[in-house]
């Protein structure tokens, strides 16, 4: 049996699709292909053929609905942990099974379908996280610097969500110029178009980001005032907070400095009332009805 | 007064409104255009405070000066709280500044009643209009409607807001009379019908002016009076039917400073609130009727969720065969949600359902186990009576005693 080894760029679904099409046409079963990308460790005994075989006389072909295709693409944005299966191999096995007529291969109740489903869910969840927890900081930009970003942000996603973030923030930010930096790449938008750049080698670090950004304070202070005040100590429920806003995101959110203080203050009696205790000591006044 | 001080006072005054949804708005984008903001129907929770509630919108009052004396409200006129009022520009500035930094998805604006109902409502509409027209803000706007304001102002509000809401405040009109003497059940319901009529017109006539595309919602306070869940759910069911409500929010009553003797000074009943949300969801999404969930007067049980309670009361309907049962019935099995029920239906067109499929679908196995059969599984507990099964289902983790 020939083994074929395919080298994949980190985020290239189109290339995988191309390869998968040719592998199906040549009737190469999933067991005969070794997919290699940055995520998977090299195969110790790799001696595989990198040239794909010619189409077989009875080629397999598969027409996928747009919905199924976008599911596969979404699953390909999942960065597996070390013990997890390479994404391209999983996807190829799924399309191989579909091409054999096993319609269940993409359903959540199936063994492979369940993994695809779990990955799609994890990717979508991470997309949601970057939409929600990313924080822009305004930069002092000289009016003559027409290309410098006005807003910059740093974010550390677990999966490849750069494109989803780009599409989202270009809708929100109007004509502002902004830059999002992540370890695996940056998104820059000039107010009309976005552009993703991935580092040639290695990753960007938070220090790279700090080198190009300045922290601002005014709006952040207002935000902290709001955050503490909108918190209702009588309803203290830190478990739900941590479940909905995992602590790995706190590091780059301004409100991180308040969270533990608010919790312990509530535990030590502030939860008797719903009111922000900063207001309890201040003079208030009642209102008399006009005659 | 400094802007920061005002923000502290007026955010504190507004937080008793539970709603923070930023969903249901039409698709809008500012891509390459003047102005700011986008909506796409999905809500975004930008942060969570240690009370477990999300921060999606800048939730503030325009002012907490108020002529009314609602007993449960921290801003009632007899309450000794610091008072403040935002100018239109201050609200606009806060909203846009927070929005640009991705701290919020929009504004939720409410107000105490000052001078007159119309005066207050007009001021709220002015904020929304300034944001939308002058600053071309396309983010989410939720306006709280003043019930006694003129229908004309409510219509104007619907032009700029993504969601309008009028609070029913308390579960029954008797409680409202007792605790909020200036408010009336009749005018609250009139305002809700004005909004419903606006929604109806906007859907019936495609070229009609925009009207609150995210629909309307309402809130009731739970635990400030002694109404039971049976009455609450019955009233809620008719509210959903009568006013095309998107949501009813339940707000467990939080103790307030210098509490009047007419309202309790106890910790907010959070678990009861949670059970009401669960029951509400079953009514909205699963076709349950209120009187199925609670057959007689009383409260929902706190130790098990309403769906499980219902299934335990209907042992004669279970176990059901997942290969044959209606989807509607599958969704009624505790531990199986609507999504899983749909997936089971798709999967069984390909092949028969096996017990392990349910694990992969992410169903709650412990809950569903006694209520289903598959080709390779039959519940051991099939013959158990309700009480015996209940005892088995209850988790008996000892709870830490608390001082408060």
mmCIF file of C-alpha atoms in Angstrom, chain A residues 1-290:
data_model
loop_
_atom_site.group_PDB
_atom_site.id
_atom_site.type_symbol
_atom_site.label_atom_id
_atom_site.label_comp_id
_atom_site.label_asym_id
_atom_site.label_seq_id
_atom_site.Cartn_x
_atom_site.Cartn_y
_atom_site.Cartn_z
ATOM 1 C CA UNK A 1 0.000 0.000 0.000
ATOM 2 C CA UNK A 2 1.352 3.441 -0.880
ATOM 3 C CA UNK A 3 1.245 6.125 1.773
ATOM 4 C CA UNK A 4 0.713 9.670 0.612
ATOM 5 C CA UNK A 5 1.899 12.592 2.681
ATOM 6 C CA UNK A 6 0.260 15.968 2.188
ATOM 7 C CA UNK A 7 1.697 19.164 3.636
ATOM 8 C CA UNK A 8 -0.871 21.778 4.523
ATOM 9 C CA UNK A 9 -0.510 25.460 5.294
ATOM 10 C CA UNK A 10 -1.993 26.443 8.610
ATOM 11 C CA UNK A 11 -5.243 27.976 7.438
ATOM 12 C CA UNK A 12 -5.935 26.745 3.961
ATOM 13 C CA UNK A 13 -9.304 25.122 3.610
ATOM 14 C CA UNK A 14 -9.334 25.665 -0.151
ATOM 15 C CA UNK A 15 -6.127 23.658 -0.533
ATOM 16 C CA UNK A 16 -7.560 20.837 1.555
ATOM 17 C CA UNK A 17 -10.689 20.816 -0.594
ATOM 18 C CA UNK A 18 -8.572 20.568 -3.708
ATOM 19 C CA UNK A 19 -6.569 17.704 -2.311
ATOM 20 C CA UNK A 20 -9.648 15.921 -1.013
ATOM 21 C CA UNK A 21 -11.249 16.120 -4.438
ATOM 22 C CA UNK A 22 -8.230 14.566 -6.092
ATOM 23 C CA UNK A 23 -7.867 11.885 -3.419
ATOM 24 C CA UNK A 24 -11.503 10.912 -3.836
ATOM 25 C CA UNK A 25 -11.095 10.780 -7.592
ATOM 26 C CA UNK A 26 -8.147 8.430 -7.128
ATOM 27 C CA UNK A 27 -10.064 6.396 -4.519
ATOM 28 C CA UNK A 28 -7.385 6.863 -1.899
ATOM 29 C CA UNK A 29 -8.850 5.734 1.439
ATOM 30 C CA UNK A 30 -8.296 7.838 4.596
ATOM 31 C CA UNK A 31 -5.879 5.251 5.939
ATOM 32 C CA UNK A 32 -3.488 5.828 3.049
ATOM 33 C CA UNK A 33 -3.029 9.555 3.593
ATOM 34 C CA UNK A 34 -0.910 11.314 6.136
ATOM 35 C CA UNK A 35 -1.863 14.964 6.571
ATOM 36 C CA UNK A 36 0.855 17.213 7.913
ATOM 37 C CA UNK A 37 0.450 20.730 9.214
ATOM 38 C CA UNK A 38 2.019 22.895 11.871
ATOM 39 C CA UNK A 39 -0.158 21.272 14.500
ATOM 40 C CA UNK A 40 0.839 17.675 14.022
ATOM 41 C CA UNK A 41 4.278 16.415 14.966
ATOM 42 C CA UNK A 42 6.270 15.041 12.070
ATOM 43 C CA UNK A 43 5.942 11.337 11.375
ATOM 44 C CA UNK A 44 9.048 9.501 12.500
ATOM 45 C CA UNK A 45 8.882 7.026 9.629
ATOM 46 C CA UNK A 46 7.670 9.477 7.020
ATOM 47 C CA UNK A 47 8.645 8.280 3.633
ATOM 48 C CA UNK A 48 5.359 8.907 1.935
ATOM 49 C CA UNK A 49 4.758 9.970 -1.574
ATOM 50 C CA UNK A 50 3.833 13.637 -1.945
ATOM 51 C CA UNK A 51 2.634 13.260 -5.529
ATOM 52 C CA UNK A 52 -0.994 12.305 -5.718
ATOM 53 C CA UNK A 53 -1.986 9.333 -7.843
ATOM 54 C CA UNK A 54 -3.915 9.765 -11.121
ATOM 55 C CA UNK A 55 -7.721 9.490 -11.057
ATOM 56 C CA UNK A 56 -9.004 5.948 -10.894
ATOM 57 C CA UNK A 57 -11.242 4.476 -13.540
ATOM 58 C CA UNK A 58 -14.182 4.567 -11.153
ATOM 59 C CA UNK A 59 -13.547 7.922 -9.432
ATOM 60 C CA UNK A 60 -15.471 8.936 -6.351
ATOM 61 C CA UNK A 61 -17.039 12.357 -6.314
ATOM 62 C CA UNK A 62 -19.117 14.158 -3.772
ATOM 63 C CA UNK A 63 -21.433 17.109 -4.018
ATOM 64 C CA UNK A 64 -21.832 18.841 -0.694
ATOM 65 C CA UNK A 65 -24.520 21.347 0.119
ATOM 66 C CA UNK A 66 -23.291 24.814 0.983
ATOM 67 C CA UNK A 67 -24.411 24.274 4.554
ATOM 68 C CA UNK A 68 -22.350 21.093 4.938
ATOM 69 C CA UNK A 69 -19.358 22.685 3.293
ATOM 70 C CA UNK A 70 -19.404 25.645 5.663
ATOM 71 C CA UNK A 71 -19.650 23.217 8.579
ATOM 72 C CA UNK A 72 -16.505 21.471 7.395
ATOM 73 C CA UNK A 73 -14.735 24.775 6.854
ATOM 74 C CA UNK A 74 -15.702 25.906 10.336
ATOM 75 C CA UNK A 75 -14.409 22.645 11.836
ATOM 76 C CA UNK A 76 -11.118 23.208 9.995
ATOM 77 C CA UNK A 77 -10.598 26.371 12.034
ATOM 78 C CA UNK A 78 -10.311 24.258 15.158
ATOM 79 C CA UNK A 79 -6.799 23.972 16.518
ATOM 80 C CA UNK A 80 -6.596 20.491 18.013
ATOM 81 C CA UNK A 81 -4.741 19.845 21.237
ATOM 82 C CA UNK A 82 -1.750 17.506 20.991
ATOM 83 C CA UNK A 83 -3.699 14.347 21.704
ATOM 84 C CA UNK A 84 -6.448 15.217 19.237
ATOM 85 C CA UNK A 85 -6.738 14.147 15.648
ATOM 86 C CA UNK A 86 -5.361 16.353 12.853
ATOM 87 C CA UNK A 87 -8.234 18.381 11.429
ATOM 88 C CA UNK A 88 -7.539 17.597 7.770
ATOM 89 C CA UNK A 89 -7.498 13.840 8.402
ATOM 90 C CA UNK A 90 -10.803 14.007 10.274
ATOM 91 C CA UNK A 91 -12.417 16.037 7.517
ATOM 92 C CA UNK A 92 -11.149 13.716 4.812
ATOM 93 C CA UNK A 93 -12.531 10.673 6.624
ATOM 94 C CA UNK A 94 -15.900 12.394 6.863
ATOM 95 C CA UNK A 95 -16.080 13.195 3.153
ATOM 96 C CA UNK A 96 -14.780 9.730 2.303
ATOM 97 C CA UNK A 97 -17.608 8.183 4.317
ATOM 98 C CA UNK A 98 -20.139 10.554 2.785
ATOM 99 C CA UNK A 99 -18.908 9.606 -0.681
ATOM 100 C CA UNK A 100 -19.435 5.919 0.240
ATOM 101 C CA UNK A 101 -23.066 6.751 0.989
ATOM 102 C CA UNK A 102 -22.801 6.935 4.774
ATOM 103 C CA UNK A 103 -25.045 9.963 5.166
ATOM 104 C CA UNK A 104 -24.793 9.895 8.949
ATOM 105 C CA UNK A 105 -21.077 10.811 8.956
ATOM 106 C CA UNK A 106 -21.888 14.470 9.409
ATOM 107 C CA UNK A 107 -24.677 14.054 11.955
ATOM 108 C CA UNK A 108 -24.026 14.880 15.577
ATOM 109 C CA UNK A 109 -25.073 11.394 16.729
ATOM 110 C CA UNK A 110 -22.313 9.708 14.695
ATOM 111 C CA UNK A 111 -18.798 9.105 16.062
ATOM 112 C CA UNK A 112 -17.070 11.313 13.465
ATOM 113 C CA UNK A 113 -20.048 13.657 13.204
ATOM 114 C CA UNK A 114 -19.907 14.226 16.938
ATOM 115 C CA UNK A 115 -16.260 15.302 16.734
ATOM 116 C CA UNK A 116 -17.052 17.656 13.845
ATOM 117 C CA UNK A 117 -19.972 19.017 15.827
ATOM 118 C CA UNK A 118 -17.833 19.512 18.914
ATOM 119 C CA UNK A 119 -15.211 21.375 16.871
ATOM 120 C CA UNK A 120 -17.768 23.560 15.084
ATOM 121 C CA UNK A 121 -19.245 24.435 18.443
ATOM 122 C CA UNK A 122 -15.854 25.254 19.951
ATOM 123 C CA UNK A 123 -14.916 27.463 16.999
ATOM 124 C CA UNK A 124 -18.232 29.312 17.058
ATOM 125 C CA UNK A 125 -17.889 29.768 20.771
ATOM 126 C CA UNK A 126 -14.463 31.286 20.302
ATOM 127 C CA UNK A 127 -15.824 33.582 17.580
ATOM 128 C CA UNK A 128 -18.387 34.686 20.103
ATOM 129 C CA UNK A 129 -15.657 35.255 22.669
ATOM 130 C CA UNK A 130 -13.613 37.522 20.431
ATOM 131 C CA UNK A 131 -16.748 39.495 19.490
ATOM 132 C CA UNK A 132 -17.609 39.952 23.140
ATOM 133 C CA UNK A 133 -14.415 40.206 25.159
ATOM 134 C CA UNK A 134 -12.018 41.989 22.829
ATOM 135 C CA UNK A 135 -11.296 45.530 24.035
ATOM 136 C CA UNK A 136 -10.179 48.366 21.805
ATOM 137 C CA UNK A 137 -7.948 51.122 23.143
ATOM 138 C CA UNK A 138 -7.981 54.496 21.461
ATOM 139 C CA UNK A 139 -4.588 55.735 20.307
ATOM 140 C CA UNK A 140 -3.377 59.307 20.144
ATOM 141 C CA UNK A 141 -3.113 59.730 16.378
ATOM 142 C CA UNK A 142 -1.714 62.835 14.760
ATOM 143 C CA UNK A 143 -4.103 64.106 12.067
ATOM 144 C CA UNK A 144 -1.359 63.777 9.473
ATOM 145 C CA UNK A 145 -0.832 60.099 10.180
ATOM 146 C CA UNK A 146 -3.529 58.896 7.868
ATOM 147 C CA UNK A 147 -2.679 55.242 8.086
ATOM 148 C CA UNK A 148 -2.064 54.740 11.772
ATOM 149 C CA UNK A 149 -4.801 52.792 13.542
ATOM 150 C CA UNK A 150 -7.050 54.839 15.865
ATOM 151 C CA UNK A 151 -8.072 51.766 17.862
ATOM 152 C CA UNK A 152 -5.936 48.791 18.749
ATOM 153 C CA UNK A 153 -6.630 45.544 20.587
ATOM 154 C CA UNK A 154 -4.822 42.415 21.672
ATOM 155 C CA UNK A 155 -6.576 39.058 21.871
ATOM 156 C CA UNK A 156 -5.458 35.458 22.383
ATOM 157 C CA UNK A 157 -7.954 33.161 20.681
ATOM 158 C CA UNK A 158 -7.852 29.368 20.988
ATOM 159 C CA UNK A 159 -8.910 28.720 17.411
ATOM 160 C CA UNK A 160 -8.625 30.446 14.055
ATOM 161 C CA UNK A 161 -11.236 33.186 14.327
ATOM 162 C CA UNK A 162 -9.433 36.050 12.571
ATOM 163 C CA UNK A 163 -11.725 36.214 9.573
ATOM 164 C CA UNK A 164 -14.890 36.052 11.626
ATOM 165 C CA UNK A 165 -13.567 38.846 13.805
ATOM 166 C CA UNK A 166 -12.607 40.955 10.789
ATOM 167 C CA UNK A 167 -16.079 40.671 9.262
ATOM 168 C CA UNK A 168 -17.688 41.524 12.578
ATOM 169 C CA UNK A 169 -15.654 44.556 13.540
ATOM 170 C CA UNK A 170 -15.650 46.155 10.108
ATOM 171 C CA UNK A 171 -19.449 46.304 10.388
ATOM 172 C CA UNK A 172 -19.301 47.893 13.805
ATOM 173 C CA UNK A 173 -16.493 50.402 13.481
ATOM 174 C CA UNK A 174 -17.625 52.440 10.476
ATOM 175 C CA UNK A 175 -14.784 54.505 9.023
ATOM 176 C CA UNK A 176 -12.441 54.109 11.975
ATOM 177 C CA UNK A 177 -9.030 52.589 11.370
ATOM 178 C CA UNK A 178 -8.317 49.710 13.722
ATOM 179 C CA UNK A 179 -5.856 46.943 14.366
ATOM 180 C CA UNK A 180 -6.365 43.642 16.174
ATOM 181 C CA UNK A 181 -3.262 41.733 17.083
ATOM 182 C CA UNK A 182 -3.235 38.045 18.048
ATOM 183 C CA UNK A 183 -0.334 35.626 18.418
ATOM 184 C CA UNK A 184 -1.165 34.024 15.050
ATOM 185 C CA UNK A 185 -1.819 37.144 13.020
ATOM 186 C CA UNK A 186 -3.101 40.675 12.802
ATOM 187 C CA UNK A 187 -6.163 42.252 11.239
ATOM 188 C CA UNK A 188 -5.826 45.822 10.054
ATOM 189 C CA UNK A 189 -8.742 47.842 8.739
ATOM 190 C CA UNK A 190 -8.260 51.203 7.049
ATOM 191 C CA UNK A 191 -11.926 52.161 7.393
ATOM 192 C CA UNK A 192 -12.961 50.486 4.145
ATOM 193 C CA UNK A 193 -11.145 47.162 3.775
ATOM 194 C CA UNK A 194 -9.625 44.655 6.129
ATOM 195 C CA UNK A 195 -6.463 42.753 5.650
ATOM 196 C CA UNK A 196 -5.151 39.744 7.586
ATOM 197 C CA UNK A 197 -1.457 39.194 8.000
ATOM 198 C CA UNK A 198 0.040 36.060 9.501
ATOM 199 C CA UNK A 199 3.634 36.037 10.733
ATOM 200 C CA UNK A 200 6.003 34.208 8.396
ATOM 201 C CA UNK A 201 7.516 32.315 11.262
ATOM 202 C CA UNK A 202 6.827 32.164 14.994
ATOM 203 C CA UNK A 203 4.084 34.137 16.659
ATOM 204 C CA UNK A 204 3.415 37.682 17.765
ATOM 205 C CA UNK A 205 3.750 38.295 21.481
ATOM 206 C CA UNK A 206 1.992 40.637 23.859
ATOM 207 C CA UNK A 207 5.261 42.609 24.035
ATOM 208 C CA UNK A 208 5.046 43.231 20.284
ATOM 209 C CA UNK A 209 1.608 44.641 20.886
ATOM 210 C CA UNK A 210 2.641 46.791 23.830
ATOM 211 C CA UNK A 211 5.412 48.277 21.726
ATOM 212 C CA UNK A 212 2.902 49.797 19.348
ATOM 213 C CA UNK A 213 0.031 50.746 21.666
ATOM 214 C CA UNK A 214 -0.512 53.377 24.332
ATOM 215 C CA UNK A 215 -2.938 52.795 27.176
ATOM 216 C CA UNK A 216 -5.670 55.358 27.718
ATOM 217 C CA UNK A 217 -7.417 56.021 31.004
ATOM 218 C CA UNK A 218 -10.396 58.387 30.807
ATOM 219 C CA UNK A 219 -12.993 56.133 29.260
ATOM 220 C CA UNK A 220 -11.603 53.140 31.089
ATOM 221 C CA UNK A 221 -12.224 54.866 34.432
ATOM 222 C CA UNK A 222 -15.798 55.608 33.418
ATOM 223 C CA UNK A 223 -16.218 51.987 32.448
ATOM 224 C CA UNK A 224 -14.916 50.791 35.814
ATOM 225 C CA UNK A 225 -17.319 53.146 37.589
ATOM 226 C CA UNK A 226 -20.156 51.709 35.546
ATOM 227 C CA UNK A 227 -19.115 48.084 36.029
ATOM 228 C CA UNK A 228 -18.961 48.335 39.822
ATOM 229 C CA UNK A 229 -22.230 50.198 39.992
ATOM 230 C CA UNK A 230 -24.260 47.930 37.724
ATOM 231 C CA UNK A 231 -23.195 44.941 39.844
ATOM 232 C CA UNK A 232 -25.870 43.919 42.332
ATOM 233 C CA UNK A 233 -24.131 42.551 45.466
ATOM 234 C CA UNK A 234 -27.369 41.044 46.800
ATOM 235 C CA UNK A 235 -27.346 38.639 43.851
ATOM 236 C CA UNK A 236 -23.713 37.539 44.204
ATOM 237 C CA UNK A 237 -23.213 34.525 41.945
ATOM 238 C CA UNK A 238 -19.594 34.290 40.931
ATOM 239 C CA UNK A 239 -19.923 30.762 39.545
ATOM 240 C CA UNK A 240 -22.186 31.914 36.747
ATOM 241 C CA UNK A 241 -19.840 34.789 35.999
ATOM 242 C CA UNK A 242 -16.812 32.534 35.642
ATOM 243 C CA UNK A 243 -18.751 30.035 33.557
ATOM 244 C CA UNK A 244 -19.879 32.721 31.131
ATOM 245 C CA UNK A 245 -16.652 34.717 31.082
ATOM 246 C CA UNK A 246 -13.738 32.276 31.460
ATOM 247 C CA UNK A 247 -10.876 33.731 33.443
ATOM 248 C CA UNK A 248 -8.387 33.343 30.584
ATOM 249 C CA UNK A 249 -9.942 36.473 29.055
ATOM 250 C CA UNK A 250 -9.722 38.637 32.162
ATOM 251 C CA UNK A 251 -6.085 39.493 31.702
ATOM 252 C CA UNK A 252 -6.821 41.921 28.905
ATOM 253 C CA UNK A 253 -10.099 43.351 30.154
ATOM 254 C CA UNK A 254 -10.097 46.565 32.199
ATOM 255 C CA UNK A 255 -12.630 45.243 34.729
ATOM 256 C CA UNK A 256 -10.183 42.549 35.923
ATOM 257 C CA UNK A 257 -9.006 44.942 38.664
ATOM 258 C CA UNK A 258 -12.478 45.088 40.225
ATOM 259 C CA UNK A 259 -13.730 41.521 40.163
ATOM 260 C CA UNK A 260 -12.134 40.007 43.268
ATOM 261 C CA UNK A 261 -12.722 43.146 45.319
ATOM 262 C CA UNK A 262 -16.417 43.239 44.460
ATOM 263 C CA UNK A 263 -16.805 39.575 45.358
ATOM 264 C CA UNK A 264 -15.126 39.799 48.731
ATOM 265 C CA UNK A 265 -16.904 43.037 49.574
ATOM 266 C CA UNK A 266 -20.238 41.382 48.830
ATOM 267 C CA UNK A 267 -19.298 38.348 50.915
ATOM 268 C CA UNK A 268 -18.445 40.574 53.834
ATOM 269 C CA UNK A 269 -21.848 42.088 54.195
ATOM 270 C CA UNK A 270 -22.392 44.298 51.147
ATOM 271 C CA UNK A 271 -24.838 41.701 49.858
ATOM 272 C CA UNK A 272 -27.400 42.685 52.470
ATOM 273 C CA UNK A 273 -28.585 45.260 49.934
ATOM 274 C CA UNK A 274 -28.699 45.586 46.178
ATOM 275 C CA UNK A 275 -27.341 49.101 46.272
ATOM 276 C CA UNK A 276 -23.725 49.975 45.441
ATOM 277 C CA UNK A 277 -22.196 50.587 48.875
ATOM 278 C CA UNK A 278 -20.368 53.694 47.606
ATOM 279 C CA UNK A 279 -23.790 55.338 47.492
ATOM 280 C CA UNK A 280 -24.941 54.263 50.934
ATOM 281 C CA UNK A 281 -22.720 56.798 52.700
ATOM 282 C CA UNK A 282 -23.667 59.691 50.494
ATOM 283 C CA UNK A 283 -26.315 62.218 51.315
ATOM 284 C CA UNK A 284 -29.453 61.596 49.386
ATOM 285 C CA UNK A 285 -32.691 63.427 49.199
ATOM 286 C CA UNK A 286 -36.350 62.645 49.096
ATOM 287 C CA UNK A 287 -38.692 64.461 46.766
ATOM 288 C CA UNK A 288 -41.733 66.483 47.781
ATOM 289 C CA UNK A 289 -44.573 66.551 45.336
ATOM 290 C CA UNK A 290 -45.324 69.940 43.803
#
